[in-house]
CSV table of C-alpha atoms in Angstrom, one decimal:
chain,number,residue,atom,x,y,z
A,1,MET,CA,-45.6,-11.0,3.5
A,2,ASP,CA,-42.9,-12.3,1.2
A,3,SER,CA,-45.3,-12.2,-1.7
A,4,ASP,CA,-46.0,-8.5,-1.0
A,5,VAL,CA,-42.3,-7.9,-1.1
A,6,ASP,CA,-41.9,-9.8,-4.3
A,7,THR,CA,-44.7,-7.8,-5.9
A,8,VAL,CA,-43.2,-4.5,-4.8
A,9,SER,CA,-39.8,-5.6,-6.2
A,10,SER,CA,-41.5,-6.8,-9.5
A,11,ASP,CA,-43.3,-3.5,-9.9
A,12,ALA,CA,-40.1,-1.6,-9.2
A,13,ALA,CA,-38.3,-3.6,-11.9
A,14,VAL,CA,-41.1,-3.0,-14.4
A,15,GLY,CA,-41.0,0.7,-13.5
A,16,ASP,CA,-37.2,0.8,-14.1
A,17,GLN,CA,-37.7,-0.8,-17.5
A,18,ILE,CA,-40.3,1.7,-18.5
A,19,ALA,CA,-38.2,4.6,-17.3
A,20,THR,CA,-35.2,3.2,-19.3
A,21,HIS,CA,-37.3,2.7,-22.4
A,22,ALA,CA,-38.7,6.2,-22.1
A,23,GLU,CA,-35.2,7.7,-21.7
A,24,THR,CA,-34.0,5.8,-24.8
A,25,LEU,CA,-37.0,7.1,-26.8
A,26,ILE,CA,-36.5,10.7,-25.6
A,27,ASN,CA,-32.8,10.6,-26.5
A,28,THR,CA,-33.7,9.1,-29.9
A,29,ILE,CA,-36.5,11.5,-30.9
A,30,ASN,CA,-34.9,14.7,-32.2
A,31,ALA,CA,-34.9,16.9,-35.3
A,32,THR,CA,-32.1,15.0,-36.9
A,33,SER,CA,-33.5,11.5,-36.6
A,34,PHE,CA,-37.0,12.8,-37.7
A,35,ASP,CA,-35.5,14.5,-40.7
A,36,ASP,CA,-33.7,11.3,-41.7
A,37,TRP,CA,-36.9,9.2,-41.2
A,38,TYR,CA,-39.0,11.7,-43.2
A,39,ARG,CA,-36.5,11.8,-46.1
A,40,GLU,CA,-36.3,8.0,-46.2
A,41,ARG,CA,-40.1,7.8,-46.2
A,42,GLU,CA,-40.4,10.3,-49.1
A,43,PHE,CA,-37.6,8.4,-51.0
A,44,ALA,CA,-39.6,5.2,-50.7
A,45,ARG,CA,-42.9,6.9,-51.6
A,46,ASN,CA,-41.4,8.4,-54.8
A,47,ILE,CA,-40.2,4.9,-55.9
A,48,ARG,CA,-43.6,3.3,-55.0
A,49,GLU,CA,-45.5,5.9,-57.0
A,50,GLY,CA,-43.2,5.6,-60.1
A,51,GLN,CA,-41.5,9.0,-59.6
A,52,PRO,CA,-37.9,8.0,-58.7
A,53,TYR,CA,-36.6,11.2,-60.5
A,54,PHE,CA,-37.8,13.2,-57.5
A,55,ASN,CA,-35.2,11.4,-55.4
A,56,GLY,CA,-32.2,12.7,-57.3
A,57,PRO,CA,-30.7,16.1,-57.9
A,58,GLY,CA,-33.0,18.5,-59.8
A,59,ARG,CA,-32.7,18.4,-63.6
A,60,ILE,CA,-31.6,21.7,-65.2
A,61,PRO,CA,-34.4,22.7,-67.4
A,62,PRO,CA,-33.8,24.2,-70.9
A,63,PRO,CA,-33.8,28.0,-70.9
A,64,GLU,CA,-37.1,28.1,-72.7
A,65,ARG,CA,-38.9,25.8,-70.1
A,66,HIS,CA,-40.9,27.4,-67.3
A,67,SER,CA,-43.0,26.0,-64.4
A,68,PRO,CA,-46.2,27.9,-63.6
A,69,SER,CA,-45.3,27.9,-59.9
A,70,GLN,CA,-42.1,29.8,-60.5
A,71,LEU,CA,-43.4,32.6,-62.7
A,72,ASN,CA,-43.0,36.3,-61.9
A,73,GLN,CA,-40.7,36.0,-59.0
A,74,CYS,CA,-37.1,37.2,-58.4
A,75,HIS,CA,-35.2,36.3,-61.6
A,76,ARG,CA,-32.0,35.7,-59.7
A,77,LYS,CA,-33.6,33.3,-57.2
A,78,ILE,CA,-35.3,31.3,-60.0
A,79,TYR,CA,-32.0,31.3,-62.0
A,80,TYR,CA,-30.1,29.9,-59.1
A,81,ARG,CA,-32.8,27.3,-58.5
A,82,GLN,CA,-33.0,26.2,-62.1
A,83,LEU,CA,-29.2,25.8,-62.3
A,84,ASN,CA,-29.1,23.8,-59.0
A,85,ALA,CA,-27.0,26.3,-56.9
A,86,PRO,CA,-26.5,24.8,-53.4
A,87,GLU,CA,-29.4,25.8,-51.2
A,88,GLU,CA,-28.7,27.5,-47.9
A,89,GLN,CA,-31.8,26.3,-46.1
A,90,ALA,CA,-33.6,23.0,-45.5
A,91,ASP,CA,-36.9,22.5,-47.4
A,92,PRO,CA,-39.9,23.8,-45.5
A,93,GLN,CA,-41.4,20.3,-45.2
A,94,GLY,CA,-44.0,21.4,-42.7
A,95,ILE,CA,-45.3,24.0,-45.1
A,96,PHE,CA,-45.3,21.5,-48.0
A,97,TRP,CA,-47.1,18.9,-45.9
A,98,THR,CA,-49.7,21.4,-44.6
A,99,GLY,CA,-50.4,22.7,-48.1
A,100,THR,CA,-50.9,19.2,-49.5
A,101,LYS,CA,-53.2,18.2,-46.6
A,102,PHE,CA,-55.1,21.4,-46.8
A,103,GLU,CA,-55.9,20.8,-50.5
A,104,GLU,CA,-56.6,17.1,-50.3
A,105,GLU,CA,-58.5,16.8,-47.1
A,106,LEU,CA,-60.3,20.1,-46.9
A,107,VAL,CA,-60.4,22.0,-50.2
A,108,VAL,CA,-61.4,19.1,-52.4
A,109,PRO,CA,-64.2,17.8,-50.1
A,110,TYR,CA,-65.4,21.4,-49.5
A,111,LEU,CA,-65.6,22.1,-53.2
A,112,GLU,CA,-67.4,18.8,-53.9
A,113,SER,CA,-70.1,19.9,-51.5
A,114,LEU,CA,-70.6,23.2,-53.4
A,115,VAL,CA,-70.5,22.3,-57.1
A,116,GLY,CA,-73.7,22.3,-59.1
A,117,PRO,CA,-75.5,19.5,-60.9
A,118,ASP,CA,-73.4,17.6,-63.4
A,119,GLU,CA,-70.3,19.3,-62.1
A,120,TYR,CA,-67.4,17.5,-60.5
A,121,VAL,CA,-64.0,18.2,-58.9
A,122,ARG,CA,-61.0,16.8,-60.7
A,123,ASN,CA,-57.8,16.6,-58.6
A,124,SER,CA,-55.5,18.0,-61.2
A,125,MET,CA,-55.0,18.6,-64.9
A,126,TRP,CA,-51.7,18.9,-66.8
A,127,ILE,CA,-50.8,21.7,-69.2
A,128,ASP,CA,-48.0,21.7,-71.7
A,129,ILE,CA,-48.1,24.7,-74.0
A,130,THR,CA,-45.8,26.9,-76.1
A,131,CYS,CA,-46.0,30.7,-76.4
A,132,GLU,CA,-44.2,33.4,-78.3
A,133,THR,CA,-42.1,36.0,-76.4
A,134,ASP,CA,-39.5,38.6,-77.2
A,135,ALA,CA,-36.9,35.8,-76.5
A,136,GLY,CA,-38.6,33.4,-78.9
A,137,GLU,CA,-40.8,30.5,-78.2
A,138,ILE,CA,-41.1,29.4,-74.6
A,139,ARG,CA,-42.7,26.3,-73.0
A,140,ILE,CA,-44.8,26.2,-69.9
A,141,LYS,CA,-45.5,22.9,-68.3
A,142,GLY,CA,-47.1,22.0,-65.0
A,143,ALA,CA,-50.1,20.5,-63.1
A,144,THR,CA,-53.0,22.4,-61.7
A,145,ASP,CA,-54.7,22.2,-58.3
A,146,PRO,CA,-58.3,21.0,-58.3
A,147,VAL,CA,-60.4,22.0,-61.3
A,148,ILE,CA,-64.2,22.0,-61.5
A,149,VAL,CA,-65.2,20.1,-64.6
A,150,ASP,CA,-68.3,18.9,-66.4
A,151,ASP,CA,-69.5,15.3,-66.7
A,152,GLU,CA,-67.0,14.8,-69.6
A,153,SER,CA,-64.1,16.0,-67.4
A,154,GLU,CA,-63.8,19.2,-69.5
A,155,PRO,CA,-62.5,22.2,-67.4
A,156,LEU,CA,-65.0,24.8,-66.2
A,157,LEU,CA,-63.3,26.7,-63.3
A,158,LEU,CA,-59.7,26.5,-62.2
A,159,THR,CA,-58.9,26.6,-58.5
A,160,GLU,CA,-55.6,27.2,-56.8
A,161,SER,CA,-55.1,26.7,-53.1
A,162,LYS,CA,-52.3,28.2,-51.0
A,163,THR,CA,-51.6,28.3,-47.3
A,164,LYS,CA,-50.3,31.2,-45.3
A,165,GLY,CA,-49.7,31.9,-41.6
A,166,SER,CA,-52.7,34.2,-41.6
A,167,VAL,CA,-55.2,35.4,-44.1
A,168,GLU,CA,-56.8,38.0,-41.8
A,169,HIS,CA,-55.3,41.1,-43.6
A,170,LEU,CA,-55.1,39.6,-47.0
A,171,ALA,CA,-56.7,42.2,-49.4
A,172,GLU,CA,-55.7,40.8,-52.8
A,173,PRO,CA,-54.0,37.7,-54.3
A,174,ASP,CA,-50.2,37.7,-54.7
A,175,THR,CA,-49.1,38.7,-58.1
A,176,HIS,CA,-47.1,35.5,-58.7
A,177,HIS,CA,-50.2,33.4,-57.8
A,178,ARG,CA,-52.2,35.4,-60.3
A,179,ALA,CA,-49.5,34.7,-62.9
A,180,GLN,CA,-49.6,31.0,-62.1
A,181,ALA,CA,-53.4,30.9,-62.5
A,182,HIS,CA,-53.2,32.8,-65.8
A,183,ALA,CA,-50.7,30.2,-67.1
A,184,TYR,CA,-53.1,27.4,-66.2
A,185,MET,CA,-56.2,29.2,-67.6
A,186,TYR,CA,-54.4,29.9,-70.9
A,187,GLY,CA,-53.0,26.3,-71.1
A,188,LEU,CA,-56.4,24.7,-70.3
A,189,THR,CA,-58.1,26.8,-73.0
A,190,GLN,CA,-55.5,25.8,-75.5
A,191,GLN,CA,-55.9,22.1,-74.7
A,192,TYR,CA,-59.6,21.6,-74.2
A,193,ASP,CA,-62.8,22.6,-76.0
A,194,HIS,CA,-63.9,24.9,-73.2
A,195,ARG,CA,-62.5,28.4,-72.8
A,196,VAL,CA,-61.3,28.7,-69.2
A,197,THR,CA,-61.6,32.4,-68.4
A,198,ASP,CA,-62.0,32.3,-64.6
A,199,ALA,CA,-60.0,31.0,-61.7
A,200,MET,CA,-60.5,31.0,-57.9
A,201,LEU,CA,-57.6,31.5,-55.6
A,202,ILE,CA,-58.3,30.0,-52.1
A,203,TYR,CA,-56.0,31.0,-49.3
A,204,GLY,CA,-56.1,29.1,-46.0
A,205,SER,CA,-54.5,30.0,-42.7
A,206,ARG,CA,-52.2,27.3,-41.3
A,207,ASN,CA,-53.0,28.5,-37.8
A,208,SER,CA,-56.8,29.0,-37.8
A,209,LEU,CA,-57.9,27.3,-41.1
A,210,ASP,CA,-59.7,30.5,-42.0
A,211,LEU,CA,-60.3,30.8,-45.7
A,212,ARG,CA,-60.1,33.8,-48.1
A,213,ALA,CA,-61.1,33.3,-51.8
A,214,PHE,CA,-60.5,35.6,-54.7
A,215,HIS,CA,-61.9,35.6,-58.2
A,216,ILE,CA,-59.3,35.8,-60.9
A,217,PRO,CA,-60.7,36.6,-64.4
A,218,PHE,CA,-58.3,36.0,-67.3
A,219,ASP,CA,-56.8,39.4,-68.2
A,220,PRO,CA,-55.1,39.3,-71.7
A,221,TRP,CA,-53.1,42.4,-70.8
A,222,PHE,CA,-51.7,40.9,-67.6
A,223,TRP,CA,-51.0,37.7,-69.4
A,224,ARG,CA,-49.1,39.4,-72.2
A,225,GLU,CA,-47.4,42.3,-70.4
A,226,THR,CA,-46.7,40.7,-67.1
A,227,VAL,CA,-46.5,36.9,-67.4
A,228,LEU,CA,-45.1,36.5,-71.0
A,229,SER,CA,-42.9,39.5,-70.5
A,230,TRP,CA,-41.3,37.9,-67.4
A,231,THR,CA,-40.8,34.5,-69.1
A,232,GLY,CA,-39.2,36.2,-72.1
A,233,GLU,CA,-36.9,38.2,-69.9
A,234,HIS,CA,-35.9,35.2,-67.8
A,235,THR,CA,-35.4,33.0,-70.9
A,236,GLN,CA,-33.0,35.6,-72.3
A,237,TYR,CA,-30.9,35.6,-69.0
A,238,ARG,CA,-30.6,31.8,-69.4
A,239,LEU,CA,-29.8,31.9,-73.1
A,240,ASP,CA,-27.1,34.6,-72.5
A,241,GLU,CA,-25.9,32.7,-69.4
A,242,THR,CA,-26.1,36.1,-67.6
A,243,LEU,CA,-26.7,36.3,-63.9
A,244,PRO,CA,-29.9,38.4,-63.4
A,245,PRO,CA,-29.8,41.5,-61.2
A,246,ASP,CA,-30.4,41.2,-57.4
A,247,THR,CA,-33.8,42.9,-57.7
A,248,PRO,CA,-36.5,40.8,-56.0
A,249,ALA,CA,-40.1,41.0,-57.3
A,250,PHE,CA,-41.4,41.3,-53.8
A,251,ASP,CA,-40.1,42.8,-50.5
A,252,TRP,CA,-40.4,39.5,-48.6
A,253,GLU,CA,-38.4,37.4,-51.1
A,254,CYS,CA,-34.9,38.0,-49.8
A,255,ASN,CA,-35.9,37.1,-46.2
A,256,PHE,CA,-37.1,33.6,-47.3
A,257,CYS,CA,-34.7,33.0,-50.1
A,258,ASP,CA,-32.5,29.9,-50.3
A,259,PHE,CA,-29.7,31.9,-51.8
A,260,LYS,CA,-29.6,35.1,-49.9
A,261,HIS,CA,-26.0,34.7,-48.7
A,262,ARG,CA,-24.9,33.7,-52.2
A,263,CYS,CA,-26.7,36.8,-53.6
A,264,GLY,CA,-25.2,39.1,-51.0
A,265,GLN,CA,-28.6,40.0,-49.4
A,266,ALA,CA,-28.0,38.5,-46.0
A,267,ASP,CA,-26.8,40.4,-42.9
A,268,GLU,CA,-23.5,38.6,-43.1
A,269,ILE,CA,-21.7,39.3,-46.4
A,270,HIS,CA,-20.4,36.0,-47.8
A,271,ALA,CA,-20.6,36.8,-51.5
A,272,VAL,CA,-21.9,39.3,-54.0
A,273,ASP,CA,-23.1,38.5,-57.5
A,274,THR,CA,-21.8,34.9,-57.3
A,275,ASN,CA,-22.6,32.4,-60.1
A,276,PRO,CA,-24.6,29.3,-59.3
A,277,GLU,CA,-21.7,26.8,-59.1
A,278,GLY,CA,-19.8,25.9,-56.0
A,279,PHE,CA,-20.1,26.5,-52.2
A,280,LEU,CA,-19.4,29.8,-50.5
A,281,PRO,CA,-16.0,29.3,-48.9
A,282,LEU,CA,-16.7,30.5,-45.4
A,283,PHE,CA,-20.3,29.7,-45.1
A,284,ASP,CA,-21.1,26.7,-42.9
A,285,ALA,CA,-24.9,26.8,-42.6
A,286,TYR,CA,-25.7,24.6,-45.6
A,287,PRO,CA,-27.9,21.8,-44.4
A,288,ARG,CA,-26.2,18.4,-44.8
A,289,ALA,CA,-28.9,17.1,-47.1
A,290,LYS,CA,-28.4,20.1,-49.5
A,291,ILE,CA,-24.6,19.5,-49.5
A,292,VAL,CA,-25.1,15.9,-50.5
A,293,ASP,CA,-27.6,16.9,-53.2
A,294,TYR,CA,-25.2,19.3,-54.7
A,295,LEU,CA,-22.2,17.0,-54.6
A,296,ASP,CA,-24.1,14.1,-56.1
A,297,ALA,CA,-25.3,16.4,-58.9
A,298,ASN,CA,-21.8,17.6,-59.7
A,299,PRO,CA,-19.3,14.8,-59.8
A,300,GLY,CA,-15.8,16.1,-59.0
A,301,ALA,CA,-17.1,18.8,-56.7
A,302,LYS,CA,-15.8,18.7,-53.1
A,303,LEU,CA,-16.3,20.2,-49.7
A,304,THR,CA,-14.8,23.5,-48.7
A,305,PRO,CA,-12.5,23.3,-45.6
A,306,THR,CA,-15.3,25.0,-43.7
A,307,LEU,CA,-17.9,22.3,-44.5
A,308,ALA,CA,-15.3,19.6,-43.9
A,309,GLN,CA,-14.9,20.9,-40.4
A,310,ARG,CA,-18.6,20.8,-39.8
A,311,TYR,CA,-19.4,17.5,-41.6
A,312,PRO,CA,-16.3,15.4,-41.3
A,313,SER,CA,-18.3,12.2,-42.1
A,314,LEU,CA,-18.6,13.5,-45.7
A,315,VAL,CA,-14.9,14.0,-46.4
A,316,GLU,CA,-14.1,10.4,-47.2
A,317,SER,CA,-16.9,10.2,-49.8
A,318,TYR,CA,-16.5,13.5,-51.5
A,319,GLY,CA,-13.0,14.9,-50.7
A,320,VAL,CA,-12.1,18.5,-49.6
A,321,TYR,CA,-10.5,21.5,-51.2
A,322,LYS,CA,-7.4,23.1,-49.7
A,323,TRP,CA,-7.4,26.3,-47.6
A,324,HIS,CA,-6.5,29.2,-49.9
A,325,CYS,CA,-5.2,32.7,-49.3
A,326,GLU,CA,-6.5,35.3,-51.7
A,327,VAL,CA,-3.8,37.7,-50.8
A,328,CYS,CA,-0.7,35.7,-51.6
A,329,GLY,CA,-2.2,32.7,-53.4
A,330,THR,CA,-0.8,30.0,-51.1
A,331,ASP,CA,-2.7,26.8,-50.6
A,332,TYR,CA,-2.7,24.8,-47.3
A,333,SER,CA,-3.7,21.2,-46.7
A,334,VAL,CA,-6.7,20.9,-44.3
A,335,LYS,CA,-4.6,18.4,-42.4
A,336,ASN,CA,-2.0,21.0,-41.6
A,337,ILE,CA,-4.3,23.7,-40.3
A,338,GLU,CA,-5.7,23.6,-36.8
A,339,TRP,CA,-9.0,25.4,-36.5
A,340,ASP,CA,-11.9,25.2,-34.1
A,341,GLY,CA,-14.6,25.9,-36.7
A,342,ASP,CA,-15.4,29.5,-35.7
A,343,ILE,CA,-16.2,31.2,-39.0
A,344,ASP,CA,-15.8,34.6,-37.4
A,345,ASP,CA,-12.2,33.7,-36.7
A,346,PRO,CA,-10.8,31.8,-39.6
A,347,PRO,CA,-7.2,30.5,-39.7
A,348,GLN,CA,-4.5,32.9,-40.7
A,349,CYS,CA,-2.0,32.7,-43.6
A,350,ASP,CA,1.5,31.9,-42.3
A,351,SER,CA,3.1,33.1,-45.6
A,352,CYS,CA,1.5,36.5,-45.3
A,353,ALA,CA,2.3,36.6,-41.6
A,354,ASP,CA,6.0,36.1,-42.4
A,355,GLN,CA,5.8,39.3,-44.5
A,356,GLN,CA,4.0,41.0,-41.6
A,357,VAL,CA,0.7,41.0,-43.5
A,358,PHE,CA,-2.5,39.9,-41.8
A,359,ALA,CA,-4.6,37.7,-44.1
A,360,SER,CA,-7.2,35.0,-43.4
A,361,LEU,CA,-7.6,31.7,-45.1
A,362,ALA,CA,-10.8,30.5,-46.9
A,363,GLY,CA,-11.7,27.8,-49.3
A,364,PRO,CA,-11.4,28.4,-53.0
A,365,ILE,CA,-14.0,30.9,-54.3
A,366,PRO,CA,-16.9,29.3,-56.2
A,367,GLU,CA,-15.5,30.1,-59.6
A,368,ALA,CA,-12.2,28.4,-58.7
A,369,GLN,CA,-14.1,25.3,-57.5
A,370,THR,CA,-15.5,24.7,-60.9
A,371,ILE,CA,-12.0,24.2,-62.3
A,372,GLY,CA,-10.9,21.9,-59.4
A,373,GLY,CA,-9.2,24.6,-57.5
A,374,GLY,CA,-7.0,23.4,-54.6
A,375,GLU,CA,-8.0,19.7,-54.2
A,376,ASP,CA,-6.5,18.4,-50.9
């Protein structure tokens, strides 16, 4: 009888241990810890594969340099991205991961099963070419998706694979994907003995894995009047250091843009026609990782009081600007202002209140941050 009691007690103790362990895991597994783990894994992978430059802040490319994947999109979005403006959203890691897996584990094996005799599927091919535009000579450099090649690894047919939520109603390829394919076809033709005049765009649904393929013949008019025209125009914006207009190339771009608050295209107006440098003073939705990326890339840059309130652990490492009143010009130390972090109810300016003027405080505007405005 005692042994039965001991067994029950032992089983109960084991059950308690499992329950405790499960509770610990459940409390540990969350979006923040997963994001930290994923970023650390990617950091180590980049070092392992000899690409440590992917771990640091993005390099600002020369005005004449273009990536095929960024052609023929909103000029302002690409301008902000090239000049490392602080991004307002986290990277869509799930979409990146799904796209890579779709290409490597499905598209490549599928193509290998379809190619003809003495044809092979090469994972990727680099292009690095120069072209003349109205803004002068530009350079396009990038790596393709899988290319069907001959037995000497010479390109025959370019392929580009993209993932979407659904391909059910997809009637034609996206214009910027056509532009990307044209840049690769032109580049491969310049660098190899074969003329590459055809590409295949393969779209896959992330939900159902349905496929939709489109034939993209090289169109000299489209290449000259659309792709090279866009690169020349964008190069001129960069050379002139002129912020491009807020005119997206596609209706959907603003909804998914990393800079829609900076551009003034979000529902909440935080800025209009703002240059790439600095944080928006009363915007607190920057992801922590993007804040750190920007601050590391810009020595001397600091947190706004709004971001210091949300991410206090970053203050010691990077510092914080003072609160600032745009009406009277008074600065206030963050330490002297009590605020609960509600961006819809920012702190009020006491100097203006003494003059019976109602004015809210904010951090220094982005342009003032670039000259060190109001360091606390």
